[in-house]
Coordinates of C-alpha atoms and ligand atoms in Angstrom, one line a residue:
M1 CA 36.8 47.5 105.2
P2 CA 36.3 44.4 103.0
G3 CA 35.4 45.1 99.4
I4 CA 32.1 44.6 97.7
V5 CA 31.8 42.4 94.6
V6 CA 29.1 42.7 91.9
I7 CA 28.8 39.9 89.4
G8 CA 26.3 38.7 86.9
T9 CA 24.6 35.4 87.7
Q10 CA 23.4 34.5 84.2
W11 CA 25.0 34.7 80.7
G12 CA 25.8 38.4 81.0
D13 CA 23.8 41.6 80.4
E14 CA 22.0 41.3 83.7
G15 CA 22.1 45.1 84.3
K16 CA 25.4 45.1 86.2
G17 CA 26.3 48.6 84.8
K18 CA 23.2 50.1 86.3
V19 CA 23.6 48.4 89.7
I20 CA 27.3 49.3 89.9
D21 CA 26.6 52.9 88.9
L22 CA 24.1 53.1 91.7
L23 CA 26.4 51.7 94.3
A24 CA 29.4 53.6 93.1
D25 CA 28.1 56.8 94.7
D26 CA 29.1 55.4 98.1
M27 CA 32.5 54.0 96.9
H28 CA 36.0 55.3 96.7
M29 CA 37.3 52.9 94.0
V30 CA 35.7 50.7 91.3
V31 CA 37.8 47.9 90.0
R32 CA 37.4 45.7 86.9
F33 CA 39.1 42.4 87.5
Q34 CA 38.5 40.2 84.4
G35 CA 37.3 40.2 80.8
G36 CA 37.9 42.8 78.2
N37 CA 35.9 44.8 75.8
N38 CA 33.6 41.9 75.2
A39 CA 31.7 43.5 78.1
G40 CA 29.1 46.2 77.4
H41 CA 27.7 48.0 80.4
T42 CA 24.9 50.5 79.8
I43 CA 24.2 53.4 82.2
M44 CA 21.4 55.9 81.7
L45 CA 22.2 59.4 83.0
G46 CA 19.1 61.5 82.4
D47 CA 18.7 61.5 78.6
T48 CA 22.2 60.3 77.9
T49 CA 23.0 56.6 77.4
I50 CA 26.6 55.7 78.2
R51 CA 28.0 52.4 77.1
L52 CA 31.2 51.2 78.7
H53 CA 33.3 48.3 77.5
L54 CA 36.5 48.7 79.5
V55 CA 36.3 51.7 81.8
P56 CA 34.7 50.8 85.1
S57 CA 31.1 51.9 85.6
G58 CA 32.0 54.1 88.6
I59 CA 33.7 56.7 86.2
L60 CA 30.6 58.9 86.2
Y61 CA 31.2 60.0 89.8
P62 CA 34.1 62.4 90.1
H63 CA 35.1 61.1 93.5
I64 CA 35.8 57.5 92.2
T65 CA 39.2 56.1 91.2
P66 CA 38.4 53.7 88.4
V67 CA 40.9 50.9 88.1
I68 CA 41.5 48.3 85.4
G69 CA 43.1 45.4 87.2
G70 CA 45.7 42.9 86.1
G71 CA 43.2 40.2 85.2
V72 CA 41.6 42.4 82.5
I73 CA 42.8 42.3 78.9
V74 CA 42.9 45.6 77.2
N75 CA 42.6 46.6 73.5
P76 CA 44.4 49.9 73.7
A77 CA 42.6 51.4 70.7
V78 CA 39.2 50.7 72.3
L79 CA 40.3 52.0 75.7
L80 CA 41.7 55.3 74.2
D81 CA 38.5 55.7 72.1
E82 CA 36.3 55.1 75.2
M83 CA 38.4 57.6 77.2
E84 CA 38.0 60.2 74.4
R85 CA 34.2 59.7 74.3
L86 CA 33.9 60.1 78.0
S87 CA 36.0 63.2 78.0
S88 CA 33.8 64.7 75.3
L89 CA 30.9 64.3 77.7
G90 CA 32.8 66.3 80.3
I91 CA 33.8 63.3 82.4
D92 CA 37.3 63.4 83.8
V93 CA 39.2 60.3 82.8
E94 CA 42.6 61.4 84.1
R95 CA 41.8 59.4 87.3
L96 CA 41.8 56.1 85.5
R97 CA 44.5 53.6 86.5
V98 CA 45.5 50.6 84.4
S99 CA 47.5 47.6 85.8
Y100 CA 51.1 47.1 84.5
N101 CA 50.1 43.4 84.3
S102 CA 47.1 43.7 82.0
H103 CA 47.6 41.8 78.8
L104 CA 47.2 43.6 75.5
I105 CA 44.7 42.5 72.9
M106 CA 46.6 42.7 69.6
P107 CA 45.2 43.0 66.1
Y108 CA 46.2 39.4 65.4
H109 CA 44.0 38.2 68.3
V110 CA 41.0 39.9 66.8
V111 CA 41.8 38.4 63.4
L112 CA 42.3 34.9 64.9
D113 CA 39.0 35.2 66.9
G114 CA 37.2 35.7 63.6
L115 CA 39.1 32.9 61.7
M116 CA 38.6 30.4 64.5
E117 CA 34.9 31.2 64.6
E118 CA 34.7 30.8 60.8
R119 CA 36.4 27.4 61.0
R120 CA 33.9 26.2 63.7
G121 CA 31.2 26.7 61.1
G122 CA 27.8 25.6 62.5
G123 CA 29.4 24.8 65.8
R124 CA 30.6 28.4 66.3
L125 CA 30.5 29.8 69.8
G126 CA 29.1 33.2 68.8
T127 CA 31.9 35.1 70.4
T128 CA 32.0 38.9 70.4
L129 CA 34.9 38.8 67.9
R130 CA 36.9 41.1 70.1
G131 CA 39.9 38.7 70.4
I132 CA 39.2 37.6 73.9
G133 CA 39.9 33.8 73.5
P134 CA 43.2 34.2 71.6
T135 CA 44.5 36.9 74.0
Y136 CA 43.8 34.8 77.2
A137 CA 45.2 31.8 75.3
D138 CA 48.5 33.7 74.8
K139 CA 48.5 34.8 78.4
A140 CA 48.2 31.2 79.6
A141 CA 50.9 30.1 77.1
R142 CA 53.1 32.8 78.6
Q143 CA 53.6 34.6 75.3
G144 CA 51.3 37.6 75.8
L145 CA 52.3 41.2 75.7
R146 CA 51.5 43.3 78.8
M147 CA 51.0 46.9 79.6
Q148 CA 54.4 46.9 81.3
D149 CA 56.1 45.9 78.0
M150 CA 55.2 49.4 76.8
L151 CA 57.6 51.0 79.3
D152 CA 60.7 50.4 77.1
A153 CA 59.7 51.9 73.7
S154 CA 62.4 50.2 71.5
A155 CA 62.0 46.8 73.1
F156 CA 58.2 47.1 72.8
F157 CA 58.5 47.9 69.1
R158 CA 60.6 44.9 68.5
K159 CA 58.4 42.6 70.6
V160 CA 55.3 43.7 68.7
K161 CA 56.9 43.3 65.3
E162 CA 58.2 39.8 66.2
A163 CA 54.8 38.7 67.6
V164 CA 53.0 39.8 64.4
E165 CA 55.6 38.0 62.3
E166 CA 55.0 34.8 64.3
K167 CA 51.3 35.0 64.2
N168 CA 51.3 35.7 60.5
Q169 CA 52.6 32.2 60.0
L170 CA 49.5 30.9 61.7
I171 CA 47.1 33.3 60.0
Q172 CA 48.6 32.5 56.5
G173 CA 49.8 28.9 57.0
V174 CA 46.8 27.4 58.9
Y175 CA 44.0 29.7 57.9
G176 CA 45.1 30.9 54.5
A177 CA 44.2 34.5 55.4
D178 CA 46.0 37.7 54.7
P179 CA 49.0 38.5 56.9
L180 CA 49.2 41.7 59.0
D181 CA 51.9 44.3 58.4
P182 CA 54.4 43.9 61.4
V183 CA 55.9 47.4 61.1
A184 CA 52.5 49.1 60.8
V185 CA 51.2 47.3 63.9
A186 CA 54.4 48.0 65.9
E187 CA 54.0 51.7 64.9
E188 CA 50.4 51.8 65.8
Y189 CA 51.1 50.2 69.2
A190 CA 54.1 52.5 69.9
E191 CA 51.6 55.4 69.7
Y192 CA 49.2 53.8 72.1
A193 CA 52.1 53.1 74.5
Q194 CA 52.9 56.7 74.6
R195 CA 49.4 57.8 75.2
L196 CA 48.6 55.1 77.9
R197 CA 51.9 55.3 79.9
P198 CA 50.6 58.1 82.3
Y199 CA 47.7 55.8 83.3
L200 CA 49.8 52.7 84.2
A201 CA 50.1 51.9 87.9
D202 CA 50.7 49.1 90.4
T203 CA 46.9 48.8 90.8
A204 CA 47.1 45.9 93.3
S205 CA 48.9 48.2 95.6
L206 CA 46.4 51.0 95.0
V207 CA 43.6 48.7 95.9
R208 CA 45.4 47.3 98.9
G209 CA 46.0 50.9 100.1
A210 CA 42.3 51.8 99.8
L211 CA 41.2 48.7 101.6
D212 CA 43.7 49.2 104.4
E213 CA 42.5 52.8 104.8
G214 CA 39.0 51.5 105.3
K215 CA 37.7 52.9 102.1
N216 CA 34.9 51.4 100.1
V217 CA 36.1 49.4 97.1
L218 CA 33.7 47.9 94.6
F219 CA 34.8 45.1 92.3
E220 CA 32.9 45.2 89.0
G221 CA 32.3 41.8 87.3
A222 CA 31.9 41.5 83.6
Q223 CA 30.0 38.8 81.7
G224 CA 28.1 36.4 84.0
F225 CA 28.7 33.4 86.1
M226 CA 27.3 31.0 83.5
L227 CA 30.0 32.2 81.1
D228 CA 32.8 31.3 83.6
M229 CA 35.5 29.3 81.8
D230 CA 35.6 26.7 84.6
N231 CA 32.1 26.7 86.0
G232 CA 30.0 27.7 83.0
T233 CA 28.6 25.9 80.0
Y234 CA 32.0 25.2 78.4
P235 CA 32.9 25.5 75.6
F236 CA 30.1 28.1 75.2
V237 CA 31.7 30.4 77.7
T238 CA 34.1 33.3 77.7
S239 CA 37.8 32.8 78.2
S240 CA 38.1 34.3 81.8
N241 CA 36.8 33.3 85.2
T242 CA 33.8 35.4 85.9
V243 CA 33.0 33.8 89.3
A244 CA 33.3 36.1 92.3
G245 CA 36.5 34.2 93.4
A246 CA 38.3 35.6 90.3
V247 CA 38.4 39.0 92.1
C248 CA 41.4 37.8 94.1
A249 CA 43.6 36.8 91.1
G250 CA 42.4 39.6 88.8
A251 CA 42.7 42.5 91.2
G252 CA 45.5 41.2 93.4
V253 CA 43.6 40.9 96.7
G254 CA 43.1 38.1 99.1
P255 CA 39.8 36.1 99.8
R256 CA 39.5 37.9 103.1
D257 CA 39.4 41.3 101.3
V258 CA 35.9 40.5 100.1
G259 CA 32.8 41.1 102.2
E260 CA 29.6 41.4 100.4
I261 CA 29.0 39.7 97.1
I262 CA 26.0 40.9 95.1
G263 CA 24.6 38.8 92.3
V264 CA 22.7 40.6 89.6
T265 CA 19.9 38.7 87.9
K266 CA 17.3 39.7 85.4
A267 CA 13.7 38.8 86.2
Y268 CA 14.1 36.5 83.1
V269 CA 17.1 35.3 81.3
T270 CA 19.0 36.3 78.2
R271 CA 21.9 34.9 76.3
V272 CA 23.9 36.1 73.3
G273 CA 25.8 33.7 71.2
G274 CA 25.6 29.9 71.2
G275 CA 25.1 27.3 73.9
P276 CA 22.5 25.6 75.9
F277 CA 19.7 27.6 77.4
P278 CA 17.0 25.4 79.0
T279 CA 14.3 28.0 79.6
E280 CA 14.8 29.7 76.2
Q281 CA 11.5 30.9 74.6
D282 CA 12.1 30.7 70.8
N283 CA 8.5 31.9 70.3
E284 CA 6.1 34.8 70.8
I285 CA 7.0 35.0 74.5
G286 CA 10.7 35.3 73.9
R287 CA 10.1 37.9 71.1
A288 CA 7.9 39.9 73.5
M289 CA 10.7 39.9 76.2
Q290 CA 13.2 40.8 73.5
E291 CA 11.2 43.7 72.3
V292 CA 10.0 45.2 75.6
G293 CA 13.3 44.6 77.3
R294 CA 15.2 46.0 74.2
E295 CA 17.4 42.9 74.3
F296 CA 20.1 43.8 71.8
G297 CA 23.8 43.3 72.6
T298 CA 25.5 46.4 73.9
T299 CA 28.8 45.3 72.3
T300 CA 27.7 43.6 69.0
G301 CA 24.1 44.7 68.6
R302 CA 23.0 41.1 68.2
R303 CA 19.5 40.0 69.3
R304 CA 19.7 38.4 72.7
R305 CA 17.9 35.0 73.1
C306 CA 15.3 35.3 75.9
G307 CA 13.6 32.9 78.3
W308 CA 12.0 32.5 81.7
L309 CA 14.0 32.8 85.0
D310 CA 15.8 29.6 85.8
M311 CA 16.1 28.9 89.5
V312 CA 18.2 25.8 89.0
A313 CA 20.9 28.0 87.4
L314 CA 20.4 30.9 89.8
K315 CA 20.8 28.6 92.9
Y316 CA 24.0 27.3 91.3
A317 CA 25.2 30.9 91.0
V318 CA 24.2 31.7 94.6
R319 CA 26.2 28.8 96.0
S320 CA 29.3 29.0 93.8
N321 CA 29.8 32.7 94.4
T322 CA 28.7 32.6 98.0
L323 CA 26.3 35.5 97.2
T324 CA 25.2 37.6 100.1
S325 CA 22.4 39.3 98.2
L326 CA 20.6 39.6 94.9
A327 CA 19.8 42.6 92.8
L328 CA 16.9 41.8 90.5
T329 CA 16.6 43.9 87.3
K330 CA 14.0 44.4 84.6
L331 CA 11.0 43.3 86.6
D332 CA 9.1 45.9 84.5
V333 CA 9.6 43.8 81.4
L334 CA 7.4 41.0 82.9
S335 CA 4.4 43.3 83.4
Q336 CA 3.2 42.4 79.9
F337 CA 2.4 38.7 80.7
D338 CA -0.8 37.1 82.0
T339 CA 1.3 34.3 83.5
V340 CA 4.9 34.6 84.7
R341 CA 6.8 31.3 84.7
V342 CA 9.8 30.3 86.8
C343 CA 11.8 27.1 86.1
V344 CA 12.1 25.3 89.4
A345 CA 13.7 22.0 88.2
Y346 CA 14.8 20.2 85.1
R347 CA 13.5 16.9 83.7
Y348 CA 16.1 14.6 82.2
R349 CA 15.0 11.2 80.8
G350 CA 11.9 11.3 83.0
E351 CA 13.8 12.2 86.2
L352 CA 13.6 15.4 88.1
I353 CA 16.9 17.3 88.5
K354 CA 17.3 20.1 91.0
E355 CA 21.0 20.7 90.8
F356 CA 22.6 22.3 87.8
P357 CA 24.0 19.4 85.7
P358 CA 27.8 19.4 85.3
V359 CA 27.7 17.4 82.1
L360 CA 27.0 19.6 79.1
D361 CA 25.3 16.9 77.1
V362 CA 22.8 16.3 80.0
L363 CA 22.1 20.0 80.3
C364 CA 21.4 20.2 76.5
R365 CA 18.7 17.5 76.9
C366 CA 17.1 18.9 80.0
E367 CA 13.5 20.1 79.9
P368 CA 12.5 22.9 82.3
V369 CA 9.8 22.3 84.9
Y370 CA 7.9 25.5 85.6
R371 CA 5.9 27.0 88.4
D372 CA 3.4 29.5 87.2
F373 CA 2.6 32.9 88.8
P374 CA -0.3 35.2 88.0
G375 CA 1.0 38.3 86.1
W376 CA 0.3 41.8 87.3
R377 CA -0.4 43.5 84.0
V378 CA 0.2 47.1 85.2
D379 CA 3.0 49.5 84.6
I380 CA 5.4 49.2 87.6
S381 CA 8.1 51.4 86.2
G382 CA 7.1 54.3 88.5
A383 CA 7.3 52.2 91.7
R384 CA 9.9 53.3 94.2
R385 CA 8.8 51.3 97.2
L386 CA 8.0 47.6 97.7
E387 CA 4.4 48.6 98.8
E388 CA 3.9 50.3 95.4
L389 CA 4.3 47.0 93.6
P390 CA 1.2 44.9 92.9
V391 CA 0.7 41.9 95.2
E392 CA 1.4 39.5 92.3
A393 CA 4.8 41.1 91.6
R394 CA 5.6 40.9 95.3
S395 CA 4.6 37.2 95.5
Y396 CA 7.0 36.6 92.6
L397 CA 9.8 38.3 94.3
D398 CA 9.1 36.5 97.6
F399 CA 9.3 33.2 95.8
V400 CA 12.6 34.0 94.1
Q401 CA 14.1 35.2 97.3
E402 CA 12.9 32.2 99.3
S403 CA 14.1 29.8 96.6
A404 CA 17.5 31.4 96.1
G405 CA 18.1 31.5 99.9
V406 CA 19.6 35.0 99.9
P407 CA 17.8 38.4 100.2
I408 CA 16.9 40.5 97.3
R409 CA 18.2 43.9 98.3
L410 CA 17.5 45.8 95.1
V411 CA 14.7 45.6 92.5
S412 CA 15.1 47.5 89.3
V413 CA 12.0 48.6 87.4
G414 CA 13.5 50.6 84.6
P415 CA 16.9 51.6 83.1
E416 CA 17.3 54.9 85.0
R417 CA 18.9 55.4 88.4
R418 CA 15.7 56.5 90.0
Q419 CA 13.8 53.4 88.7
T420 CA 15.0 51.4 91.7
I421 CA 13.5 49.9 94.8
L422 CA 15.7 49.2 97.8
L423 CA 14.6 46.5 100.1
D424 CA 15.8 45.1 103.4
G425 CA 13.4 46.6 105.9
D426 CA 14.8 50.0 106.1
E427 CA 14.5 51.0 102.5
T428 CA 17.3 53.5 102.5
R429 CA 19.7 50.7 103.4
L430 CA 21.2 48.6 100.7
L431 CA 24.6 47.5 102.0
Q432 CA 25.0 46.5 105.6
G433 CA 26.6 49.4 107.4
R434 CA 26.6 51.5 104.3
F435 CA 23.9 53.9 103.4
L436 CA 22.6 55.1 100.1
F437 CA 20.1 57.9 100.0
F438 CA 18.1 58.1 97.0
D439 CA 17.0 61.7 97.4
D440 CA 20.5 62.7 96.1
L441 CA 20.2 60.9 92.8
P442 CA 19.8 62.8 89.6
Ligands
GDP1 P1 25.4 44.6 81.8 O1 26.2 44.1 80.7 O2 25.1 43.6 82.9 O3 25.8 45.9 82.4 O4 24.0 44.9 81.1 P2 23.7 45.7 79.7 O5 23.9 47.1 80.0 O6 24.5 45.0 78.6 O7 22.2 45.4 79.5 C1 21.2 45.7 80.4 C2 20.2 46.7 79.6 O8 19.0 46.8 80.4 C3 20.7 48.1 79.5 O9 20.2 48.6 78.3 C4 20.1 48.8 80.7 O10 19.9 50.2 80.4 C5 18.8 48.1 80.8 N1 18.2 48.0 82.1 C6 18.8 47.8 83.3 N2 18.0 47.7 84.3 C7 16.7 47.8 83.8 C8 15.4 47.6 84.3 O11 15.2 47.4 85.4 N3 14.4 47.7 83.4 C9 14.6 47.9 82.0 N4 13.5 48.0 81.2 N5 15.8 48.1 81.5 C10 16.9 48.0 82.4
IMO2 P1 28.6 41.9 79.7 O1 29.7 42.3 80.7 C1 26.8 38.8 77.2 C2 29.5 35.9 75.4 C3 29.5 36.0 73.9 C4 29.7 34.5 73.6 C5 30.7 34.1 74.7 C6 32.2 34.1 74.3 O2 28.0 43.0 78.9 O3 27.6 41.1 80.5 P2 33.9 36.1 74.0 O4 33.9 37.2 73.0 O5 33.9 36.5 75.4 O6 34.9 35.1 73.6 O7 32.5 35.3 73.7 O8 30.5 35.0 75.7 N1 29.7 37.2 76.0 C7 28.8 38.0 76.6 N2 27.4 37.9 76.6 N3 27.4 39.8 77.9 C8 28.7 40.0 77.9 O9 29.3 40.9 78.7 C9 29.5 39.0 77.2 N4 30.8 38.9 77.0 C10 30.9 37.7 76.3 O10 28.2 36.4 73.3 O11 28.5 33.8 73.7
MG3 MG1 26.3 43.9 78.7

């Protein structure tokens, strides 16, 4: 049975956590394949809000094997802390499996992320300061430390100590900052090694086995397509590939192991950190989206920049990820507006552009061209079927679906599991050949 991929189509925070949590009920395994604890996925379970940074969003179901694949970078302190928090909520974390190949985020990576941002001054990227860029840089330079290095305790102690000594030269010599204590870091990581060892596994092989047995495997994307290191708005991107194709390298599967690819999009757009954002509303409209949508970063608590839905960018995401369907979230947040706008093209030096521009400087100078839709101005957060949505909201969805060229199979009208409308004719059907019955949801 080919796997199912869920990715964000925008600059992150599209509501992937909610969508993955919903789908996970029908899954056997949920696999993270890239990124690190820069991700922040929020799941509402009744009155409890659960924020996950590293542990896959399927963890809430006891029948799921949650897997952290080799393409993910792991800060062991954050992972252990998250596992403890989940345990204290009565969630069994013993099932978690972490790849031997995952690279470790070290304290010097976090320090360097901060120092590099400081040095960029006004041109800073607005990273999450979690050490993501420096860790992936070391991985590419073939000088990273991996989970499997923890297997030999004395060699690991030595490797950590030497790595800290080397990075201290950079921290002190180039940035003039305080060095780290090599022995203290090595001791700290020796303890993490001991605690994490039982969870380490050949995860690619686990995933392979599940797929071969015909079990449902879901690959959980972090960040969003527009933050992809190669295809996004470089340098205002993250340091991993967030595109659906990254599943293969990051989880250790082949392209033919992937069947459905679901792109999550908000009904509007948000972005945290710097970088171009053509439809941004740095005004009352953006503030209203921010307030009603509670657009604060899950990881850093920063205010998210907000703007209208951008079909130029969304179509780019549909094509580059070969999406098979869309999950559209936060439609309820648009209920407050008399007019709902959608960007259908860009204008650059008087010319209409319909394709996402590959040159950053062009993108930065593009003006959005909007199509206006009448708003619905009623509370839709209780809608559970398409027919219960006002005709204006349905027209808006029709347009997005038509323009994107792929079906919208899920519409979310609130943060809770139940606040979801499944489409596709038969409303109990979300994934082809797989069924999700909403009566069972808490
Ligand atoms: P992720 O990083 O893509 O998983 O998204 P985040 O969890 O960072 O941000 C999405 C936020 O929107 C979370 O606080 C969710 O609880 C919330 N959310 C998800 N879907 C909806 C929705 O349909 N309506 C509203 N109002 N909130 C939603
Ligand atoms: P989820 O999975 C939103 C952004 C940062 C910054 C850029 C680079 O919750 O959607 P990094 O720390 O990765 O080097 O920062 O990427 N960013 C995110 N924005 N949601 C995320 O994850 C993000 N992860 C990174 O704000 O602009
Ligand atoms: Mg998030």
